[in-house]
Coordinates of C-alpha atoms and ligand atoms in Angstrom, one line a residue:
X137 CA 37.4 -40.9 -87.8
X138 CA 38.3 -37.2 -87.7
X139 CA 37.4 -35.0 -84.7
X140 CA 34.4 -32.8 -85.4
X141 CA 31.8 -30.4 -84.0
X142 CA 28.2 -30.5 -85.0
X143 CA 25.0 -28.8 -84.0
X144 CA 21.5 -28.5 -85.6
X145 CA 20.0 -25.5 -83.9
X146 CA 17.2 -24.9 -86.4
X147 CA 13.8 -25.8 -85.0
X148 CA 11.8 -27.8 -87.5
X149 CA 8.1 -26.9 -87.5
X150 CA 6.9 -29.7 -89.7
X151 CA 3.6 -31.0 -91.2
X152 CA 0.6 -30.0 -93.3
X153 CA -1.0 -26.7 -92.4
X154 CA 1.9 -25.5 -90.3
X155 CA 2.5 -22.5 -92.6
X156 CA -0.3 -20.6 -90.7
X157 CA 1.8 -20.6 -87.6
X158 CA 4.4 -18.3 -89.2
X159 CA 2.9 -15.1 -87.6
X160 CA 3.0 -16.5 -84.0
X161 CA 6.6 -17.8 -84.6
X162 CA 7.8 -14.5 -86.1
X163 CA 6.4 -12.4 -83.3
X164 CA 8.9 -14.1 -81.0
X165 CA 11.7 -12.5 -83.0
X166 CA 10.5 -9.0 -83.8
X167 CA 7.8 -6.6 -84.8
X168 CA 8.7 -6.0 -88.4
X169 CA 9.5 -8.8 -90.9
X170 CA 10.9 -8.7 -94.4
X171 CA 9.4 -11.5 -96.5
X172 CA 12.0 -12.3 -99.2
X173 CA 10.7 -14.2 -102.2
X174 CA 10.7 -14.7 -105.9
X175 CA 9.0 -12.3 -108.4
X176 CA 5.3 -12.2 -108.1
X177 CA 3.1 -13.9 -110.7
X178 CA 4.0 -17.5 -109.8
X179 CA 2.0 -20.3 -108.1
X180 CA 3.5 -19.0 -104.9
X181 CA 1.4 -15.8 -104.8
X182 CA -1.4 -17.3 -102.6
X183 CA 1.3 -18.6 -100.2
X184 CA 2.8 -15.1 -99.9
X185 CA -0.8 -13.9 -99.1
X186 CA -1.1 -16.6 -96.4
X187 CA 2.2 -15.6 -94.8
X188 CA 1.4 -11.9 -94.9
X189 CA -2.0 -12.5 -93.3
X190 CA -0.6 -14.6 -90.6
X191 CA 2.1 -12.1 -89.8
X192 CA -0.4 -9.2 -89.7
X193 CA -2.8 -11.2 -87.5
X194 CA 0.1 -11.7 -85.0
X195 CA 0.9 -7.9 -85.0
X196 CA 4.0 -8.2 -87.1
X197 CA 4.5 -5.5 -89.8
X198 CA 5.4 -6.8 -93.3
X199 CA 7.9 -5.5 -95.8
X200 CA 7.6 -7.6 -99.0
X201 CA 10.7 -7.9 -101.1
X202 CA 10.1 -9.8 -104.4
X203 CA 12.4 -10.5 -107.3
X204 CA 15.1 -12.8 -105.9
X205 CA 16.3 -14.8 -108.9
X206 CA 16.6 -18.6 -109.2
X207 CA 20.4 -17.9 -109.2
X208 CA 20.3 -15.1 -106.7
X209 CA 22.2 -12.0 -107.8
X210 CA 24.4 -10.2 -105.3
X211 CA 23.1 -6.9 -106.8
X212 CA 19.5 -7.9 -106.0
X213 CA 20.4 -9.0 -102.5
X214 CA 22.1 -5.7 -101.9
X215 CA 18.9 -3.8 -102.8
X216 CA 17.1 -5.9 -100.3
X217 CA 19.7 -5.2 -97.6
X218 CA 19.2 -1.4 -98.2
X219 CA 15.5 -1.7 -97.9
X220 CA 15.8 -4.0 -94.8
X221 CA 18.0 -1.3 -93.1
X222 CA 15.9 1.7 -94.2
X223 CA 12.7 0.0 -93.0
X224 CA 14.4 -1.1 -89.8
X225 CA 13.2 -4.7 -90.1
X226 CA 13.8 -7.1 -87.3
X227 CA 13.9 -10.4 -89.2
X228 CA 13.8 -12.1 -92.6
X229 CA 11.3 -14.6 -93.7
X230 CA 12.7 -16.6 -96.6
X231 CA 9.9 -18.0 -98.7
X232 CA 11.2 -20.0 -101.6
X233 CA 13.7 -22.6 -102.7
X234 CA 17.4 -22.7 -102.0
X235 CA 18.0 -19.6 -104.0
X236 CA 15.7 -17.5 -101.9
X237 CA 16.8 -19.0 -98.7
X238 CA 20.5 -18.5 -99.6
X239 CA 19.8 -14.9 -100.6
X240 CA 17.9 -14.3 -97.4
X241 CA 20.8 -15.5 -95.4
X242 CA 23.0 -12.9 -97.0
X243 CA 20.3 -10.2 -96.4
X244 CA 20.0 -11.1 -92.7
X245 CA 23.8 -11.3 -92.0
X246 CA 25.0 -8.4 -94.3
X247 CA 22.3 -6.0 -93.0
X248 CA 23.6 -6.7 -89.5
X249 CA 27.3 -6.7 -90.3
X250 CA 27.6 -4.0 -93.0
X251 CA 29.1 -3.9 -96.5
X252 CA 27.9 -5.7 -99.6
X253 CA 26.8 -9.3 -99.9
X254 CA 29.6 -10.3 -102.3
X255 CA 32.3 -9.2 -99.7
X256 CA 31.6 -12.3 -97.7
X257 CA 31.9 -15.1 -100.4
X258 CA 34.9 -17.3 -100.9
X259 CA 36.8 -16.0 -103.9
X260 CA 40.2 -17.4 -104.8
X261 CA 43.0 -16.4 -102.5
X262 CA 41.2 -13.4 -100.9
X263 CA 40.1 -13.6 -97.3
X264 CA 36.4 -13.1 -97.2
X265 CA 35.0 -10.5 -94.8
X266 CA 33.6 -12.0 -91.6
X267 CA 30.1 -11.4 -90.3
X268 CA 29.7 -10.0 -86.8
X269 CA 26.2 -11.4 -86.4
X270 CA 22.9 -11.7 -88.3
X271 CA 19.2 -10.8 -87.9
X272 CA 17.0 -13.8 -87.3
X273 CA 15.9 -15.9 -90.3
X274 CA 12.8 -18.0 -90.6
X275 CA 12.9 -20.3 -93.6
X276 CA 9.9 -21.6 -95.4
X277 CA 11.1 -24.0 -98.2
X278 CA 8.9 -24.3 -101.2
X279 CA 10.9 -27.1 -102.7
X280 CA 12.9 -30.0 -101.2
X281 CA 16.5 -29.7 -102.5
X282 CA 19.2 -27.6 -101.0
X283 CA 18.7 -28.2 -97.3
X284 CA 19.4 -24.5 -97.0
X285 CA 16.4 -24.1 -94.7
X286 CA 18.4 -25.5 -91.8
X287 CA 22.1 -25.1 -92.6
X288 CA 24.7 -22.4 -92.6
X289 CA 25.6 -22.4 -96.4
X290 CA 24.7 -20.0 -99.0
X291 CA 25.5 -19.4 -102.7
X292 CA 25.0 -16.2 -104.6
X293 CA 26.0 -14.9 -108.1
X294 CA 27.7 -11.8 -109.2
X295 CA 25.8 -10.5 -112.3
X296 CA 28.6 -8.1 -113.2
X297 CA 31.4 -10.7 -113.3
X298 CA 29.5 -13.9 -114.1
X299 CA 30.9 -15.5 -111.0
X300 CA 29.0 -17.7 -108.5
X301 CA 30.4 -18.6 -105.1
X302 CA 29.5 -19.5 -101.6
X303 CA 30.2 -19.0 -97.9
X304 CA 29.2 -20.6 -94.7
X305 CA 28.4 -18.9 -91.4
X306 CA 26.8 -20.2 -88.2
X307 CA 25.3 -16.7 -87.8
X308 CA 23.1 -17.5 -90.7
X309 CA 21.5 -20.7 -89.4
X310 CA 17.7 -20.1 -89.6
X311 CA 16.1 -20.0 -86.2
X312 CA 13.0 -21.9 -87.4
X313 CA 12.2 -23.9 -90.6
X314 CA 8.5 -24.2 -91.4
X315 CA 8.2 -27.2 -93.6
X316 CA 4.6 -27.6 -94.9
X317 CA 4.1 -30.2 -97.6
X318 CA 0.9 -28.5 -98.7
X319 CA 3.3 -26.0 -100.4
X320 CA 5.7 -28.6 -101.7
X321 CA 3.0 -30.6 -103.5
X322 CA 2.7 -28.1 -106.3
X323 CA 6.4 -28.5 -107.4
X324 CA 6.2 -29.6 -111.0
X325 CA 7.6 -33.0 -112.2
X326 CA 10.9 -31.9 -113.8
X327 CA 11.8 -29.6 -110.9
X328 CA 11.0 -32.4 -108.5
X329 CA 13.3 -34.7 -110.3
X330 CA 16.2 -32.2 -110.5
X331 CA 15.9 -31.3 -106.9
X332 CA 15.9 -34.9 -105.7
X333 CA 19.0 -35.6 -107.7
X334 CA 20.6 -32.4 -106.2
X335 CA 19.9 -34.0 -102.8
X336 CA 21.8 -37.0 -103.9
X337 CA 24.7 -34.8 -104.9
X338 CA 24.8 -33.5 -101.3
X339 CA 24.6 -36.9 -99.8
X340 CA 27.7 -38.1 -101.7
X341 CA 29.8 -35.0 -101.2
X342 CA 31.3 -36.4 -98.0
X343 CA 30.9 -40.1 -98.6
X344 CA 33.3 -40.0 -101.5
X345 CA 35.7 -37.4 -100.1
X346 CA 38.3 -39.1 -98.0
X347 CA 40.1 -42.1 -96.5
X348 CA 38.5 -41.4 -93.1
X349 CA 36.5 -44.3 -91.8
X350 CA 33.2 -43.4 -90.2
X351 CA 30.8 -46.4 -90.3
X352 CA 28.0 -44.4 -88.6
X353 CA 28.3 -41.6 -91.2
X354 CA 28.4 -44.2 -94.0
X355 CA 25.3 -46.0 -92.7
X356 CA 23.3 -42.8 -92.2
X357 CA 24.2 -41.6 -95.7
X358 CA 23.3 -44.9 -97.3
X359 CA 19.9 -45.0 -95.5
X360 CA 19.2 -41.5 -96.7
X361 CA 20.2 -42.4 -100.3
X362 CA 18.0 -45.5 -100.3
X363 CA 15.1 -43.4 -98.8
X364 CA 15.6 -40.8 -101.5
X365 CA 15.6 -43.4 -104.3
X366 CA 12.4 -45.1 -103.1
X367 CA 10.6 -41.8 -102.5
X368 CA 11.7 -40.3 -105.8
X369 CA 10.0 -43.3 -107.6
X370 CA 6.9 -42.8 -105.5
X371 CA 6.6 -39.0 -106.0
X372 CA 6.9 -39.4 -109.8
X373 CA 3.8 -41.7 -109.6
X374 CA 1.8 -39.1 -107.6
X375 CA 3.2 -35.6 -107.3
X376 CA 0.6 -34.6 -104.8
X377 CA 1.4 -37.4 -102.2
X378 CA 1.9 -35.4 -99.0
X379 CA 3.5 -38.3 -97.1
X380 CA 6.1 -38.8 -99.8
X381 CA 6.7 -35.0 -100.0
X382 CA 7.4 -35.1 -96.3
X383 CA 9.9 -37.9 -96.6
X384 CA 11.7 -36.0 -99.4
X385 CA 11.7 -32.9 -97.2
X386 CA 13.6 -34.8 -94.6
X387 CA 16.0 -36.1 -97.1
X388 CA 16.6 -32.4 -98.2
X389 CA 17.1 -31.1 -94.6
X390 CA 19.4 -33.9 -93.4
X391 CA 21.1 -34.5 -96.7
X392 CA 23.0 -31.2 -96.3
X393 CA 23.0 -30.9 -92.5
X394 CA 26.5 -32.2 -91.8
X395 CA 25.1 -35.4 -90.4
X396 CA 26.7 -37.4 -93.2
X397 CA 30.1 -35.7 -92.4
X398 CA 30.3 -36.9 -88.8
X399 CA 33.9 -38.2 -88.5
X400 CA 34.4 -38.0 -92.2
X401 CA 35.6 -34.5 -93.1
X402 CA 36.3 -33.1 -96.5
X403 CA 34.1 -32.8 -99.5
X404 CA 34.4 -33.3 -103.3
X405 CA 34.3 -30.3 -105.6
X406 CA 31.2 -31.2 -107.7
X407 CA 29.4 -28.1 -106.7
X408 CA 32.4 -25.9 -107.7
X409 CA 32.3 -27.6 -111.1
X410 CA 28.6 -26.8 -111.5
X411 CA 28.8 -23.2 -110.5
X412 CA 30.2 -21.8 -113.8
X413 CA 27.3 -23.6 -115.6
X414 CA 24.8 -21.6 -113.6
X415 CA 26.9 -18.4 -113.7
X416 CA 27.5 -18.4 -117.5
X417 CA 24.2 -19.9 -118.7
X418 CA 21.8 -19.2 -115.9
X419 CA 21.2 -22.9 -115.6
X420 CA 19.2 -23.8 -112.5
X421 CA 21.4 -25.4 -109.9
X422 CA 19.6 -28.8 -109.8
X423 CA 19.7 -29.2 -113.5
X424 CA 23.4 -28.5 -113.5
X425 CA 24.1 -31.0 -110.8
X426 CA 22.3 -33.8 -112.7
X427 CA 24.7 -33.3 -115.6
X428 CA 27.9 -32.8 -113.5
X429 CA 27.4 -35.9 -111.3
X430 CA 27.8 -38.8 -113.8
X431 CA 30.8 -37.2 -115.4
X432 CA 32.5 -36.5 -112.0
X433 CA 31.8 -40.1 -110.8
X434 CA 33.2 -41.5 -114.0
X435 CA 36.3 -39.4 -114.2
X436 CA 37.2 -39.8 -110.6
X437 CA 36.3 -43.5 -110.1
X438 CA 40.0 -44.4 -109.6
X439 CA 40.6 -41.8 -107.0
X440 CA 39.2 -43.7 -104.0
X441 CA 38.0 -46.9 -105.5
X442 CA 37.1 -48.6 -102.2
X443 CA 34.7 -45.6 -101.4
X444 CA 33.1 -45.6 -104.9
X445 CA 32.8 -49.5 -104.7
X446 CA 31.2 -49.3 -101.2
X447 CA 28.5 -46.9 -102.4
X448 CA 27.9 -49.0 -105.6
X449 CA 27.4 -52.1 -103.5
X450 CA 25.3 -50.8 -100.7
X451 CA 23.0 -48.5 -102.7
X452 CA 23.0 -49.6 -106.3
X453 CA 23.0 -53.4 -106.2
X454 CA 26.5 -54.0 -107.4
X455 CA 27.9 -57.4 -106.4
X456 CA 31.3 -57.2 -108.0
X457 CA 34.0 -57.9 -105.3
X458 CA 36.9 -56.2 -107.0
X459 CA 37.0 -52.6 -105.8
X460 CA 38.4 -51.1 -109.0
X461 CA 35.8 -52.8 -111.2
X462 CA 32.9 -52.0 -108.8
X463 CA 34.1 -48.4 -108.6
X464 CA 33.7 -48.0 -112.4
X465 CA 30.2 -49.5 -112.1
X466 CA 29.0 -46.6 -109.8
X467 CA 28.6 -44.0 -112.6
X468 CA 27.0 -46.6 -114.8
X469 CA 24.4 -47.4 -112.2
X470 CA 23.8 -43.8 -111.3
X471 CA 23.3 -42.9 -114.9
X472 CA 20.8 -45.8 -115.2
X473 CA 18.9 -44.4 -112.3
X474 CA 18.9 -40.9 -113.7
X475 CA 17.6 -42.3 -117.0
X476 CA 14.9 -44.3 -115.3
X477 CA 13.6 -41.1 -113.7
X478 CA 13.4 -39.5 -117.1
X479 CA 16.3 -37.0 -116.6
X480 CA 18.4 -35.5 -119.4
X481 CA 22.1 -36.3 -119.0
X482 CA 24.2 -34.0 -121.1
X483 CA 25.0 -30.3 -121.7
X484 CA 23.6 -30.7 -125.2
X485 CA 20.3 -31.9 -123.6
X486 CA 20.0 -28.5 -121.9
X487 CA 21.3 -26.4 -124.8
X488 CA 24.8 -25.6 -123.5
X489 CA 27.5 -25.5 -126.3
X490 CA 31.1 -26.6 -125.8
X491 CA 32.8 -23.3 -126.4
X492 CA 33.4 -22.1 -122.8
X493 CA 34.9 -25.2 -121.2
X494 CA 38.3 -23.6 -120.9
X495 CA 37.0 -20.4 -119.4
X496 CA 34.7 -22.3 -117.0
X497 CA 37.5 -24.6 -115.9
X498 CA 39.6 -21.5 -115.4
X499 CA 36.9 -20.1 -113.1
X500 CA 36.8 -23.3 -111.0
X501 CA 40.5 -23.3 -110.3
X502 CA 40.8 -19.6 -109.8
X503 CA 37.8 -19.2 -107.5
X504 CA 38.2 -22.4 -105.6
X505 CA 41.9 -23.1 -105.4
X506 CA 42.6 -26.6 -104.0
X507 CA 45.0 -26.4 -101.1
X508 CA 46.3 -28.8 -98.4
X509 CA 45.9 -32.5 -98.0
X510 CA 43.8 -35.0 -99.9
X511 CA 41.1 -34.6 -97.2
X512 CA 40.7 -30.9 -97.8
X513 CA 41.0 -31.3 -101.6
X514 CA 38.4 -34.0 -101.8
X515 CA 39.0 -37.5 -103.3
X516 CA 42.0 -36.2 -105.3
X517 CA 43.3 -32.8 -106.1
X518 CA 42.2 -31.7 -109.6
X519 CA 43.6 -29.1 -112.0
X520 CA 42.2 -27.1 -114.9
X521 CA 42.8 -29.9 -117.3
X522 CA 40.8 -32.3 -115.2
X523 CA 37.9 -29.9 -115.1
X524 CA 38.0 -29.5 -118.9
X525 CA 38.0 -33.2 -119.3
X526 CA 35.0 -33.6 -117.1
X527 CA 33.1 -30.9 -119.0
X528 CA 33.9 -32.9 -122.2
X529 CA 32.4 -36.0 -120.6
X530 CA 29.2 -34.0 -120.0
X531 CA 29.0 -32.7 -123.6
Ligands
FE2_270 FE1 23.3 -28.6 -104.5

C-alpha cells in the first residue's frame, strides 16, 4: 500500500423531496446565491423554479446564470465569474450534471482567487495558477455520473483552442450535495446508460493503475462495480424507480470520491484519451467514455495482467486461472456488458470519422505529458503511437 490522505467533507443531504431544503441550507452560507445551470427550456425548468422559490423563502437573493454547456466552455464560465463578482454573490448553487457542477467549481474558486478559469487547468508543462480559496458551493446533481457533486475535480473546455482539461483543488469541494432522486428519475434512457458506464470508468481508474496492493480498496471497488451492474439492469427496466436511482447516485458519489484509491495511488489515462473527442466533436463525456473503455482495456491488457485478471474474475465471471489469458477476457466481457445494455461501441456509431486521430493523439501527449514512475503514469507509460492505435481500435 502507498501512504495517503483522504477526506470527504461534503455533507450529503439525501432522499426524495430534499431539494426543498436548499433555501435553508444556502442561508447558512450567505445572503445572495448564484444558481448556475444549463440553458433554459429543458425539463429542468421546474426544478430551477423550485430552487429559486426555496431560496427566496429563506431570504436568500437569487442571481440566475443559465447557459452552461454540456462540455462547459471556459469563456462561458468567465462570463459567470464576472456576473458573480459584479453582483457580489456569496455562494454558487450548481444545478445540473457534471458539466454544470464542474463549471460552478471554477466560478466559485476563480471569482475568489482572480484571473480567468483557464489559468487554473493542467496544460502540458506549464504550472497552473493556484487558487487562494473559493466561495462556498452547494451542488444539486441532476444525473448520477461524474461524482463531481462531492469531489475536488473539474473539467472545462477552451472553445478558442479546442482543448479540454482538468484540475483538482480542495477549495472547490462542495459544502453540501443535495441528492434528490425525484430529479434524477427524469433522466432519459440513453443518458442513464452512458452515465452509468462513465461511473464504471471512474471505478476502474485506480484499480487498474498500479502494482500497489490494497485489498480494502479492491474489495470496495468490486462491490461498487457489482452494485452498479445490478442497478443499471434494474433502472433500464424502470427508469422511474426511485430506490434504484438512489443506489446509482451512491455509485456516482463514491465512485469518484477517492475511496477506491486508498492505498492504491495512480490512475490510468482513459479520461485524457476521451477529452479530445469531446473537445473536437462536442461529444458528451459519458458517450465518449463508453467508446474509449473497451479499446483501452484491450490495448493495455498486457500491461498489468494480474490486475486485469483480478477484475475479470471478481466482477465479470471469468474463471480462467492463467492471468495473461484472463486479462484478455476483461475487454471481451466488458464489451458484452455494454452490448447487453444497448450501448453503441464505436466512433462510427456516434458519427466520428477517422481523420483526426493523429491530431487528437498529439493533444493527449502534449496536454497530459506522462512523467515519473509507472505509478504516476498509470498501468504503463503510453506515447502518441499508442494513443493513435487505441483510436483505431475504436473506429
Ligand atoms: Fe468520467
